[in-house]
Each structure stands twice: as C-alpha cells, then as structure tokens.
Coordinates of C-alpha atoms (C1' of nucleotides) in Angstrom, one line a residue:
Chain A
M5 CA -23.3 -2.8 10.9
Q6 CA -25.9 -4.6 9.0
T7 CA -24.2 -3.6 5.8
L8 CA -21.3 -5.7 7.0
S9 CA -23.3 -8.8 7.8
H10 CA -25.1 -8.4 4.5
P11 CA -22.8 -6.6 2.1
A12 CA -25.0 -4.8 -0.3
L13 CA -23.7 -6.0 -3.7
Q14 CA -26.2 -3.6 -5.0
P15 CA -26.0 -2.2 -8.6
V16 CA -24.1 0.9 -9.1
V17 CA -27.2 3.0 -9.4
N18 CA -29.8 4.7 -7.3
T19 CA -33.2 3.3 -6.7
R20 CA -34.7 5.9 -4.4
P21 CA -36.9 8.5 -6.1
L22 CA -35.2 11.8 -6.8
G23 CA -38.4 13.8 -6.7
A24 CA -37.7 16.5 -9.3
L25 CA -36.6 13.8 -11.7
E26 CA -39.7 11.7 -11.6
E27 CA -41.9 13.9 -13.8
S28 CA -39.1 14.4 -16.3
L29 CA -38.5 10.6 -16.5
A30 CA -42.2 10.0 -17.1
R31 CA -42.0 12.1 -20.3
A32 CA -38.5 11.1 -21.3
S33 CA -37.8 9.3 -24.5
L34 CA -37.7 5.5 -24.5
R35 CA -34.7 3.6 -25.9
R36 CA -34.4 -0.1 -26.7
V37 CA -31.1 -2.0 -26.7
E38 CA -30.7 -5.6 -27.7
A39 CA -28.7 -8.1 -25.6
K40 CA -24.9 -7.4 -25.9
E41 CA -25.6 -4.0 -27.4
F42 CA -23.7 -1.1 -25.7
L43 CA -25.7 1.7 -24.1
F44 CA -22.4 3.7 -23.9
A45 CA -18.7 3.0 -23.6
E46 CA -16.0 4.3 -21.4
G47 CA -14.9 7.7 -22.7
D48 CA -18.1 8.5 -24.4
P49 CA -19.4 12.0 -23.7
T50 CA -22.0 12.0 -21.0
T51 CA -25.0 13.3 -22.7
H52 CA -27.8 11.4 -20.9
I53 CA -28.6 9.5 -17.8
F54 CA -30.8 6.5 -18.1
R55 CA -33.4 4.6 -16.0
V56 CA -33.9 1.0 -16.7
E57 CA -37.5 0.1 -17.4
T58 CA -37.1 -3.6 -18.3
G59 CA -34.2 -5.9 -18.9
A60 CA -30.7 -5.6 -17.3
I61 CA -27.4 -3.8 -18.0
A62 CA -23.9 -4.7 -17.0
L63 CA -21.5 -1.9 -16.0
Y64 CA -17.8 -2.6 -16.3
K65 CA -14.3 -1.3 -16.8
I66 CA -11.6 -3.0 -18.8
L67 CA -7.9 -3.0 -17.9
A68 CA -5.1 -2.4 -20.4
D69 CA -4.4 -6.2 -20.5
G70 CA -8.0 -7.1 -21.2
R71 CA -9.1 -8.1 -17.7
R72 CA -12.5 -6.9 -16.9
Q73 CA -14.1 -5.7 -13.7
V74 CA -17.9 -5.6 -13.6
V75 CA -18.8 -2.8 -11.4
G76 CA -22.4 -3.5 -11.1
F77 CA -25.7 -4.5 -12.7
A78 CA -28.7 -2.3 -13.3
Y79 CA -32.2 -3.6 -13.2
P80 CA -35.6 -2.0 -13.7
G81 CA -35.9 1.1 -11.6
D82 CA -32.2 1.7 -11.4
L83 CA -30.5 4.9 -12.7
I84 CA -27.4 4.7 -14.8
G85 CA -24.9 7.4 -15.5
L86 CA -25.0 9.4 -12.2
G87 CA -21.6 10.6 -11.2
A88 CA -20.0 10.7 -14.6
Q89 CA -18.7 14.2 -15.2
G90 CA -18.0 15.0 -18.9
E91 CA -17.4 11.5 -20.0
H92 CA -18.5 8.1 -19.0
L93 CA -16.1 6.2 -16.7
M94 CA -17.2 2.7 -17.7
N95 CA -19.0 0.6 -20.3
A96 CA -22.7 -0.1 -20.1
Q97 CA -23.8 -3.2 -22.0
A98 CA -27.2 -4.9 -22.1
I99 CA -27.2 -8.5 -20.9
K100 CA -30.7 -9.0 -22.2
P101 CA -33.1 -7.0 -24.4
T102 CA -33.6 -3.8 -22.4
R103 CA -35.8 -0.7 -22.5
L104 CA -34.6 2.6 -20.8
R105 CA -35.8 6.1 -20.3
C106 CA -33.2 8.7 -21.5
L107 CA -32.8 12.0 -19.8
P108 CA -30.4 14.7 -21.1
I109 CA -27.9 15.5 -18.3
T110 CA -28.7 19.2 -18.8
I111 CA -31.9 18.4 -16.9
L112 CA -29.8 17.7 -13.9
H113 CA -28.3 21.1 -14.0
H114 CA -31.7 22.8 -14.5
A115 CA -33.2 20.9 -11.7
A116 CA -30.3 21.8 -9.4
A117 CA -30.7 25.5 -10.3
K118 CA -34.4 25.5 -9.7
D119 CA -34.6 23.4 -6.6
P120 CA -31.8 24.0 -4.0
A121 CA -32.5 20.7 -2.3
F122 CA -32.1 18.8 -5.5
G123 CA -28.3 19.0 -5.7
F124 CA -28.2 17.8 -2.2
R125 CA -30.4 14.8 -3.1
L126 CA -28.1 13.9 -5.9
Y127 CA -25.3 14.0 -3.4
E128 CA -27.2 11.7 -1.1
A129 CA -27.9 9.3 -4.0
L130 CA -24.2 9.1 -4.8
A131 CA -23.4 8.6 -1.2
G132 CA -25.5 5.4 -1.3
E133 CA -23.6 4.2 -4.4
L134 CA -20.3 4.9 -2.7
A135 CA -21.3 2.8 0.2
A136 CA -22.4 0.0 -2.1
T137 CA -19.1 0.2 -4.0
R138 CA -17.1 -0.1 -0.8
D139 CA -19.1 -3.1 0.3
L140 CA -18.4 -4.7 -3.0
M141 CA -14.7 -4.0 -2.4
L142 CA -14.9 -5.6 1.0
T143 CA -16.5 -8.7 -0.6
T144 CA -14.1 -9.1 -3.5
G145 CA -11.1 -8.2 -1.4
L146 CA -11.4 -10.1 1.8
R147 CA -13.6 -13.1 1.1
S148 CA -13.2 -16.6 -0.3
A149 CA -14.8 -17.7 -3.5
T150 CA -17.6 -19.4 -1.6
E151 CA -18.3 -16.4 0.5
R152 CA -18.4 -14.1 -2.5
L153 CA -20.8 -16.2 -4.5
V154 CA -23.1 -16.8 -1.6
S155 CA -23.2 -13.1 -0.8
F156 CA -24.1 -12.5 -4.5
L157 CA -26.9 -15.1 -4.4
L158 CA -28.3 -13.7 -1.2
A159 CA -28.4 -10.3 -2.7
F160 CA -30.5 -11.7 -5.5
S161 CA -32.7 -13.5 -3.0
R162 CA -33.4 -10.2 -1.1
R163 CA -34.1 -8.4 -4.4
S164 CA -36.5 -11.1 -5.4
E165 CA -38.3 -10.7 -2.0
R166 CA -38.3 -6.9 -2.3
H167 CA -40.1 -7.3 -5.6
G168 CA -42.8 -9.4 -4.1
H169 CA -41.5 -12.8 -5.2
T170 CA -40.3 -15.7 -3.2
P171 CA -36.7 -15.2 -1.9
L172 CA -36.1 -18.9 -2.4
E173 CA -36.0 -19.0 -6.2
F174 CA -34.9 -16.6 -8.9
E175 CA -33.4 -16.1 -12.3
L176 CA -29.8 -14.9 -12.8
P177 CA -29.9 -12.7 -16.0
M178 CA -26.1 -12.8 -16.5
T179 CA -23.6 -15.4 -17.6
R180 CA -20.9 -17.1 -15.4
A181 CA -18.4 -14.8 -17.0
D182 CA -20.3 -11.7 -15.8
I183 CA -20.6 -13.1 -12.3
G184 CA -16.9 -14.0 -12.3
D185 CA -15.8 -10.6 -13.5
F186 CA -18.1 -9.0 -10.9
L187 CA -16.8 -11.1 -8.0
G188 CA -13.2 -11.2 -9.1
L189 CA -13.2 -14.9 -9.9
T190 CA -12.8 -17.0 -13.1
I191 CA -15.6 -18.7 -14.9
E192 CA -14.3 -22.1 -13.7
T193 CA -14.2 -21.1 -10.1
V194 CA -17.7 -19.7 -10.3
S195 CA -18.9 -22.9 -11.8
R196 CA -17.1 -25.1 -9.3
T197 CA -18.5 -23.1 -6.5
F198 CA -22.0 -23.5 -7.8
T199 CA -21.4 -27.2 -8.0
K200 CA -20.1 -27.2 -4.4
L201 CA -23.2 -25.5 -3.1
K202 CA -25.3 -28.0 -5.0
T203 CA -23.4 -30.9 -3.5
L204 CA -23.8 -29.4 0.0
R205 CA -27.5 -29.4 -0.7
L206 CA -27.7 -25.6 -0.1
I207 CA -29.0 -24.8 -3.5
E208 CA -30.5 -26.4 -6.6
L209 CA -30.0 -25.4 -10.2
P210 CA -33.1 -26.3 -12.3
H211 CA -31.3 -24.5 -15.1
S212 CA -27.8 -23.0 -15.0
N213 CA -29.5 -19.6 -14.7
R214 CA -32.2 -20.5 -12.3
V215 CA -31.4 -20.8 -8.6
K216 CA -33.4 -22.5 -5.9
I217 CA -32.3 -21.9 -2.4
V218 CA -32.6 -25.0 -0.2
D219 CA -31.0 -23.9 3.1
I220 CA -30.9 -20.1 3.4
D221 CA -29.8 -20.1 7.0
E222 CA -26.7 -22.1 6.3
L223 CA -26.0 -19.8 3.2
E224 CA -26.2 -16.8 5.5
N225 CA -23.7 -18.4 7.9
L226 CA -21.4 -18.9 4.9
A227 CA -21.8 -15.4 3.7
D228 CA -21.0 -14.0 7.2
G229 CA -17.8 -15.9 7.2
E230 CA -18.9 -18.3 9.8
D231 CA -18.0 -21.2 7.6
H232 CA -15.5 -24.0 7.9
Q233 CA -18.2 -26.1 9.5
G234 CA -20.7 -28.9 8.4
Chain B
M21 CA -8.3 6.0 -20.0
Q22 CA -5.5 7.5 -18.1
T23 CA -7.2 6.5 -14.9
L24 CA -6.8 2.9 -16.0
S25 CA -3.1 3.2 -16.7
H26 CA -2.6 5.1 -13.5
P27 CA -5.2 4.0 -11.1
A28 CA -5.8 6.8 -8.7
L29 CA -5.4 5.1 -5.3
Q30 CA -6.4 8.4 -4.0
P31 CA -7.6 8.9 -0.5
V32 CA -11.3 8.7 0.1
V33 CA -11.6 12.4 0.3
N34 CA -12.0 15.4 -1.7
T35 CA -9.2 17.8 -2.4
R36 CA -10.8 20.3 -4.7
P37 CA -12.0 23.4 -3.0
L38 CA -15.7 23.5 -2.3
G39 CA -16.0 27.3 -2.4
A40 CA -18.7 28.0 0.2
L41 CA -16.9 25.7 2.7
E42 CA -13.5 27.5 2.5
E43 CA -14.4 30.4 4.7
S44 CA -16.2 28.2 7.2
L45 CA -13.2 25.9 7.4
A46 CA -10.9 28.9 8.1
R47 CA -12.8 29.7 11.2
A48 CA -13.6 26.1 12.2
S49 CA -12.3 24.7 15.5
L50 CA -9.0 22.8 15.5
R51 CA -8.7 19.3 16.9
R52 CA -5.6 17.3 17.7
V53 CA -5.5 13.5 17.7
E54 CA -2.5 11.4 18.6
A55 CA -1.1 8.5 16.6
K56 CA -3.5 5.5 16.9
E57 CA -6.2 7.7 18.3
F58 CA -9.7 7.4 16.7
L59 CA -11.2 10.4 15.1
F60 CA -14.5 8.5 14.8
A61 CA -15.6 4.9 14.6
E62 CA -18.1 3.0 12.4
G63 CA -21.6 3.7 13.7
D64 CA -20.8 6.9 15.4
P65 CA -23.3 9.6 14.7
T66 CA -22.1 11.9 11.9
T67 CA -21.8 15.3 13.7
H68 CA -18.9 16.8 11.8
I69 CA -16.8 16.6 8.7
F70 CA -13.1 17.2 9.0
R71 CA -10.3 18.6 7.0
V72 CA -6.8 17.3 7.7
E73 CA -4.3 20.1 8.3
T74 CA -1.2 18.1 9.3
G75 CA -0.6 14.4 9.8
A76 CA -2.4 11.5 8.3
I77 CA -5.5 9.4 8.9
A78 CA -6.4 5.8 7.9
L79 CA -10.0 5.1 7.0
Y80 CA -11.1 1.5 7.3
K81 CA -13.8 -1.0 7.8
I82 CA -13.7 -4.2 9.8
L83 CA -15.4 -7.5 8.9
A84 CA -17.2 -9.7 11.4
D85 CA -14.2 -12.1 11.5
G86 CA -11.7 -9.3 12.2
R87 CA -10.3 -8.9 8.7
R88 CA -9.7 -5.2 7.9
Q89 CA -10.1 -3.3 4.7
V90 CA -8.4 0.1 4.6
V91 CA -10.5 2.2 2.3
G92 CA -8.1 5.1 2.0
F93 CA -5.7 7.5 3.7
A94 CA -6.3 11.2 4.2
Y95 CA -3.5 13.7 4.1
P96 CA -3.3 17.5 4.6
G97 CA -6.0 19.2 2.5
D98 CA -8.2 16.2 2.4
L99 CA -11.8 16.2 3.6
I100 CA -13.1 13.3 5.7
G101 CA -16.7 12.4 6.4
L102 CA -18.4 13.4 3.2
G103 CA -21.1 10.9 2.2
A104 CA -21.9 9.6 5.6
Q105 CA -25.6 10.1 6.2
G106 CA -26.6 9.8 9.8
E107 CA -23.8 7.7 11.0
H108 CA -20.2 7.0 10.0
L109 CA -19.7 4.1 7.7
M110 CA -16.1 3.4 8.7
N111 CA -13.4 4.0 11.2
A112 CA -11.0 7.0 11.1
Q113 CA -7.8 6.5 13.0
A114 CA -4.7 8.7 13.0
I115 CA -1.5 7.0 11.9
K116 CA 0.6 9.9 13.1
P117 CA -0.1 12.9 15.3
T118 CA -2.7 14.9 13.3
R119 CA -4.5 18.2 13.4
L120 CA -7.8 18.8 11.8
R121 CA -10.4 21.4 11.3
C122 CA -13.9 20.4 12.4
L123 CA -17.1 21.5 10.7
P124 CA -20.6 20.7 12.0
I125 CA -22.4 18.9 9.3
T126 CA -25.3 21.3 9.7
I127 CA -23.1 23.7 7.9
L128 CA -23.5 21.5 4.8
H129 CA -27.2 21.8 4.9
H130 CA -27.1 25.5 5.5
A131 CA -24.7 26.0 2.6
A132 CA -26.8 23.9 0.3
A133 CA -30.0 25.8 1.2
K134 CA -28.3 29.2 0.6
D135 CA -26.3 28.4 -2.5
P136 CA -28.2 26.2 -5.0
A137 CA -24.9 25.3 -6.8
F138 CA -23.4 24.1 -3.5
G139 CA -25.3 20.8 -3.4
F140 CA -24.3 20.1 -6.9
R141 CA -20.7 20.7 -6.0
L142 CA -21.0 18.2 -3.2
Y143 CA -22.3 15.8 -5.7
E144 CA -19.4 16.4 -8.0
A145 CA -17.0 15.9 -5.1
L146 CA -18.5 12.5 -4.2
A147 CA -18.4 11.5 -7.9
G148 CA -14.7 11.9 -7.7
E149 CA -14.5 9.7 -4.7
L150 CA -16.6 7.1 -6.3
A151 CA -14.3 7.0 -9.3
A152 CA -11.3 6.7 -7.0
T153 CA -13.0 3.9 -5.0
R154 CA -13.7 2.0 -8.2
D155 CA -10.1 2.4 -9.3
L156 CA -9.0 1.0 -6.0
M157 CA -11.3 -1.9 -6.6
L158 CA -9.8 -2.6 -10.0
T159 CA -6.3 -2.5 -8.4
T160 CA -7.1 -4.8 -5.5
G161 CA -9.3 -7.1 -7.6
L162 CA -7.4 -7.7 -10.8
R163 CA -3.8 -7.2 -10.1
S164 CA -0.8 -9.1 -8.7
A165 CA 0.9 -8.2 -5.5
T166 CA 3.7 -6.5 -7.4
E167 CA 1.3 -4.5 -9.6
R168 CA -0.6 -3.4 -6.5
L169 CA 2.4 -2.3 -4.5
V170 CA 4.0 -0.5 -7.4
S171 CA 0.7 1.4 -8.2
F172 CA 0.6 2.4 -4.6
L173 CA 4.2 3.7 -4.6
L174 CA 3.6 5.6 -7.9
A175 CA 0.6 7.3 -6.4
F176 CA 2.9 8.5 -3.6
S177 CA 5.4 9.6 -6.1
R178 CA 2.9 11.7 -7.9
R179 CA 1.6 13.1 -4.6
S180 CA 5.1 14.1 -3.7
E181 CA 5.6 15.8 -7.0
R182 CA 2.3 17.6 -6.7
H183 CA 3.4 19.0 -3.4
G184 CA 6.5 20.5 -5.0
H185 CA 8.9 17.7 -3.8
T186 CA 10.9 15.3 -5.9
P187 CA 8.8 12.4 -7.2
L188 CA 11.8 10.1 -6.6
E189 CA 11.9 10.0 -2.8
F190 CA 9.2 10.1 -0.1
E191 CA 8.1 8.9 3.3
L192 CA 5.4 6.4 3.8
P193 CA 3.4 7.4 6.9
M194 CA 1.8 4.1 7.4
T195 CA 2.9 0.6 8.5
R196 CA 3.2 -2.5 6.4
A197 CA 0.0 -3.7 8.0
D198 CA -1.8 -0.6 6.8
I199 CA -0.5 -1.0 3.3
G200 CA -1.4 -4.7 3.3
D201 CA -5.0 -4.0 4.5
F202 CA -5.3 -1.3 1.8
L203 CA -4.1 -3.4 -1.0
G204 CA -5.6 -6.6 0.1
L205 CA -2.3 -8.4 0.9
T206 CA -0.7 -9.7 4.0
I207 CA 2.2 -8.0 5.8
E208 CA 4.5 -10.7 4.7
T209 CA 3.6 -10.3 1.0
V210 CA 4.0 -6.6 1.2
S211 CA 7.4 -7.0 2.8
R212 CA 8.6 -9.6 0.3
T213 CA 7.4 -7.4 -2.6
F214 CA 9.4 -4.5 -1.2
T215 CA 12.4 -6.8 -1.0
K216 CA 11.8 -8.0 -4.6
L217 CA 11.7 -4.4 -5.9
K218 CA 14.9 -3.6 -4.0
T219 CA 16.6 -6.7 -5.5
L220 CA 15.5 -5.7 -9.0
R221 CA 17.1 -2.3 -8.3
L222 CA 13.9 -0.5 -9.0
I223 CA 13.8 1.1 -5.5
E224 CA 15.9 1.6 -2.4
L225 CA 14.7 1.7 1.2
P226 CA 17.0 4.0 3.3
H227 CA 14.6 3.2 6.1
S228 CA 11.7 0.9 6.0
N229 CA 9.4 3.9 5.7
R230 CA 11.5 5.9 3.3
V231 CA 11.3 5.0 -0.4
K232 CA 13.8 6.1 -3.1
I233 CA 12.7 5.4 -6.6
V234 CA 15.6 4.2 -8.8
D235 CA 13.9 3.2 -12.1
I236 CA 10.5 4.9 -12.4
D237 CA 10.0 3.9 -16.0
E238 CA 10.3 0.3 -15.3
L239 CA 8.0 0.7 -12.3
E240 CA 5.4 2.3 -14.5
N241 CA 5.6 -0.6 -16.9
L242 CA 5.1 -3.0 -14.0
A243 CA 2.0 -1.0 -12.7
D244 CA 0.5 -1.0 -16.2
G245 CA 0.6 -4.8 -16.2
E246 CA 3.3 -4.9 -18.9
D247 CA 5.4 -7.0 -16.7
H248 CA 6.7 -10.6 -17.0
Q249 CA 9.9 -9.1 -18.6
G250 CA 13.3 -8.0 -17.4
Chain C
dC17 C1' -29.6 -31.5 -37.6
dG18 C1' -25.6 -28.8 -36.8
dG19 C1' -22.9 -25.4 -34.7
dA20 C1' -22.0 -21.7 -31.5
dA21 C1' -22.0 -20.2 -27.0
dC22 C1' -22.1 -21.2 -22.5
dA23 C1' -21.2 -24.3 -18.6
dT24 C1' -19.0 -28.1 -16.2
dT25 C1' -15.2 -31.0 -14.8
dG26 C1' -10.4 -32.6 -14.3
dA27 C1' -5.3 -32.2 -13.7
dC28 C1' -1.8 -29.4 -12.6
dC29 C1' 0.6 -25.3 -10.9
dC30 C1' 1.8 -21.2 -8.7
dA31 C1' 1.1 -16.9 -6.1
dT32 C1' 0.0 -15.7 -2.0
dG33 C1' -1.4 -17.0 2.7
dT34 C1' 0.0 -19.1 7.1
dC35 C1' 3.1 -20.2 10.7
dA36 C1' 7.4 -19.6 12.8
dA37 C1' 11.8 -17.8 13.6
dG38 C1' 14.9 -14.1 13.4
dT39 C1' 16.5 -9.1 13.0
dG40 C1' 16.4 -4.4 13.3
dT41 C1' 15.0 0.1 15.5
dC42 C1' 13.3 3.1 18.9
dG43 C1' 12.2 4.8 23.4
dT44 C1' 12.6 4.3 28.3
dG45 C1' 14.7 3.6 32.6
dG46 C1' 18.7 2.3 35.2
Chain D
dC11 C1' 25.7 5.3 27.8
dC12 C1' 24.0 0.9 27.9
dA13 C1' 20.3 -2.7 28.6
dC14 C1' 15.9 -3.9 27.9
dG15 C1' 11.5 -4.6 26.0
dA16 C1' 8.1 -3.5 22.6
dC17 C1' 7.1 -3.3 18.1
dA18 C1' 7.7 -3.4 13.3
dC19 C1' 9.9 -5.6 9.7
dT20 C1' 12.1 -9.4 7.2
dT21 C1' 12.9 -14.0 5.9
dG22 C1' 12.1 -19.0 5.4
dA23 C1' 9.5 -23.3 5.0
dC24 C1' 5.3 -25.1 3.9
dA25 C1' 0.2 -25.4 2.6
dT26 C1' -3.6 -24.3 -0.3
dG27 C1' -7.2 -21.7 -2.9
dG28 C1' -8.0 -20.5 -7.0
dG29 C1' -6.0 -19.7 -11.7
dT30 C1' -4.7 -22.0 -16.1
dC31 C1' -5.2 -25.2 -19.7
dA32 C1' -7.7 -28.7 -21.8
dA33 C1' -11.6 -31.7 -22.7
dT34 C1' -16.3 -32.8 -22.4
dG35 C1' -21.3 -31.6 -21.7
dT36 C1' -25.4 -28.9 -22.4
dT37 C1' -28.6 -25.7 -24.3
dC38 C1' -30.4 -23.0 -27.7
dC39 C1' -31.5 -21.4 -32.1
dG40 C1' -31.2 -21.2 -37.0

DNA sequence: CGGAACATTGACCCATGTCAAGTGTCGTGG
DNA sequence: CCACGACACTTGACATGGGTCAATGTTCCG
C-alpha cells in the first residue's frame, strides 16, 4: 500500500547488494563518461553491466517519431544493464560527468553457476525494478501534471534524506526536458508547474536546478491526489 | 527496434516454458474462479503462483482516489504471480470463468536450490516482463487514443495468429472499462475510437466484443504513429 | 562580451475528460 | 414468448488540462 501513497519513481536499477557481485565490482575496471556521452545505445550488444560510482545517467527509449520516454535515472550505487538479454533495450546517456564500474556480463553467468542462490537474487532484484516501473506507469498514466512533478520531487527529497542530507533541499541533476520526458509532460508544462508550486509557496527555486521544499506536508497531500484544495 | 514499431502490450506474465516448472505444473492442483471473482488482491500474502489454463484474468492496481490501472491481462499458458515477494502487488480478477493451475511458491525456492540454472531462468522470465511493461508505458505515455487502441487490437491480432487462428478476426474478452483502464483512456474515448475506426472502414464490429480487421496495413501505419493521413 | 543552451511566460487550440441521455443486449421470471 | 431490469455500450454537448507555437529571460562558458 505504501507504494501507492508514495510511488517509488526509483531509477531502473537495483540498489540492494547482490553479494557475489560486490567483490567483482570492487576489482572491476573504471570508466569515465562525459556529460551527454552515451554509455550504450538501444540495440548495442550487452557486453557489460555497470554500477554508477559518481555522476548520473539517464535511461530512455525513443519512438519512431522521435518522442522520447525516459525510463529512469541512475545515481551512485545503482546498477545499469540488468535484464537486457543479448542487446540493450534502451539508451544510457550521462547527464553529468560520470564514473562507473564495468562488469562483463559473463560474470553473471559464472556467479549463477557457482552460487545457486545467486540467480534467485538476480530475480529478486529485477522484481524490484518491475515494481518500480509499474509505479512509474501509474504516475504517468493516471495523474495530473502537478501530481507527477510533486511525486518526482518527493522521491528526490527521500533520496536526499536516505543519503544523510536534509530532505528539504536538493539538486536536480537533469534538465527540464529530461524531467518532462520522464513524467510524460512537455518542457513548458514542467516549467509552468514549477512556477505554480513556487507561487503556492510550497517550494523555492534558488536556481532552476536547486529545489528548496517549503511545505512538505502540503506537497505530500498533492502527491496523494488529495488536491483541489487551498 | 521491432519492439518499438510493435509495442508488445503483452500480459504481465511469462509464456516461455520454465523447464523445471513444467512437471510440477502438470500435477498442480486446479482451481476455478468465476467471472469477476478475485484470484488474489493487492497485499495478500504470496502463497502460490498460477498458470491460466482457460479463461482470462485482469491484473490491476488501484490508486487512493479510486482510479484504476490495468497492468495486464493473462490468457491460457500465462503465468501469474512471478515477481511478488512476500505479498501480491496487484489485484488479479477473472474477466470470464477461468481455470488455473496453482503452485506453492515454495516450489520456486526448491527448484532454484536444486537447479542452479533455474534461478537464472526466472530472472530471464522477469526481464521479459520488464521489457513488456516498459513498452506498455511507452504506449500509454506517448501516444494518442487512436494509436493506443490500434496497438492494442494489433496485439490481439498477433496473439490470434500465434494460436493458429486468423489474425483478422477475434474476440475481446474484456469490457470497454478494462480496455480503458489498461490504455489510460476513459470508456467514452475507447468507444468513440472504436466508432472512428469503424467509420474509417479499418475494422468492423459484428458484436461489441468481436473485432474484424478490414485494413490491417493501414492499422499498422496508425500504430506506428505514421498517421495524420488518409 | 557574445552566443548557445536552457528556462520561463503568454496566447491559443485541441484531444480527451466529464456529464448526461439514449440504445442495445442478455438473462430471468412471469 | 414476452416483459423487465441490469449492464454494457454508444453518442452528444460541453469543459479543460496540457500541448503547440512564439517570444523573452537567464545562466554559463569560451
């Protein structure tokens, strides 16, 4: 139930440790990608999975007509590439300078063969992603622009808190376009909705990428769909 | 790429055989549920997974304010319940009288412990579901009502063909409300879009639940977003 | 300082939602 | 066999949220 009140809007990734992988990751090679550089593109053969060390990556698909759906963002600690069989199903592009650990996928197969529980843990990791993706679908499918953006901001607030920072102020690493393509809105609507939240004195924007939450309770009401009030 | 031109709109299930499970399923107990009866509800403890033998099941989540998102439909051969850890994440309700095989989830754990490759196969099965869910998200997020409904109908057409029937005529087991909640549209919009496709002479509706495809090429153009023509 | 990229704001429009009748269609009981 | 009610579907009139197009502002970096 709590996933409904607070839709995850989590990155399409897995954060929980996968035991057998940890030691491999520690020795894995490091890769740097610059902002806007592609880590991989849709259709590329799946040779590695990655773990973000620093920076941020946007994961997205593109429709024939050029429309873009951002499927998630990956931050430090997140794994990228799980679930791709044979070839990658989406594009992974850095939204800021990023460092990642690279693991050959063959490691997955080895680990699964050696440790019978490992395959099952992979399964559980994907189950979490599936749940997050469904929550995102609920959010983009059934909610108003305001509800979507507020849910998005609250997800960041919680992430900030989880990392030991204040939940009341944080940096958004991505552009309005990225947010829009994630939430299924246009740049203009995202911008207008930010302005609306500012006008309602629910947030402040010291810079366009820096969010300060003023009234988190009211924001949570909005996200839960209990809006149409003050 | 082909998944983009022909978004899957597959049920949230797995159709490929999972080897080790097959023999268990053959001896598994059979359960009958009537139309509108619940197989399980969100929050129920996950005690079994199921395979549909006959009939059809709708899988959906409900938001706090009552809005509903149908996440998928399960048809004969499809597995239900994979990926739910501890408790079910959605409701499963029969849309027609349905028979299912019931497997205690403990079987999954046993199979994974016995056969190291089995856990990995589960992982692969979920990866397929994840890809289908993302395709559904693309469809509901980025496309017009007409594109959505046409994609939906073409998915049925392909399913019909796969089962050895003509791809040009088939039965829809679900109501307009189910379709709407799946595609993120209202009943009225679904109905109007059916009427529009009829008027354009792309389909016929001998009964409201029976669809006859008249011009499948043009439908495929519409689904690919190459519309705004004829 | 200049220019590119990103963000904001305004005016307008349209697809789809909402509300409200109608119209089948099916199953049950008289 | 018909009458009735329930339910699903269709259709119409109208409202509106968010998309589109078009300036204008702002920030950042070379």
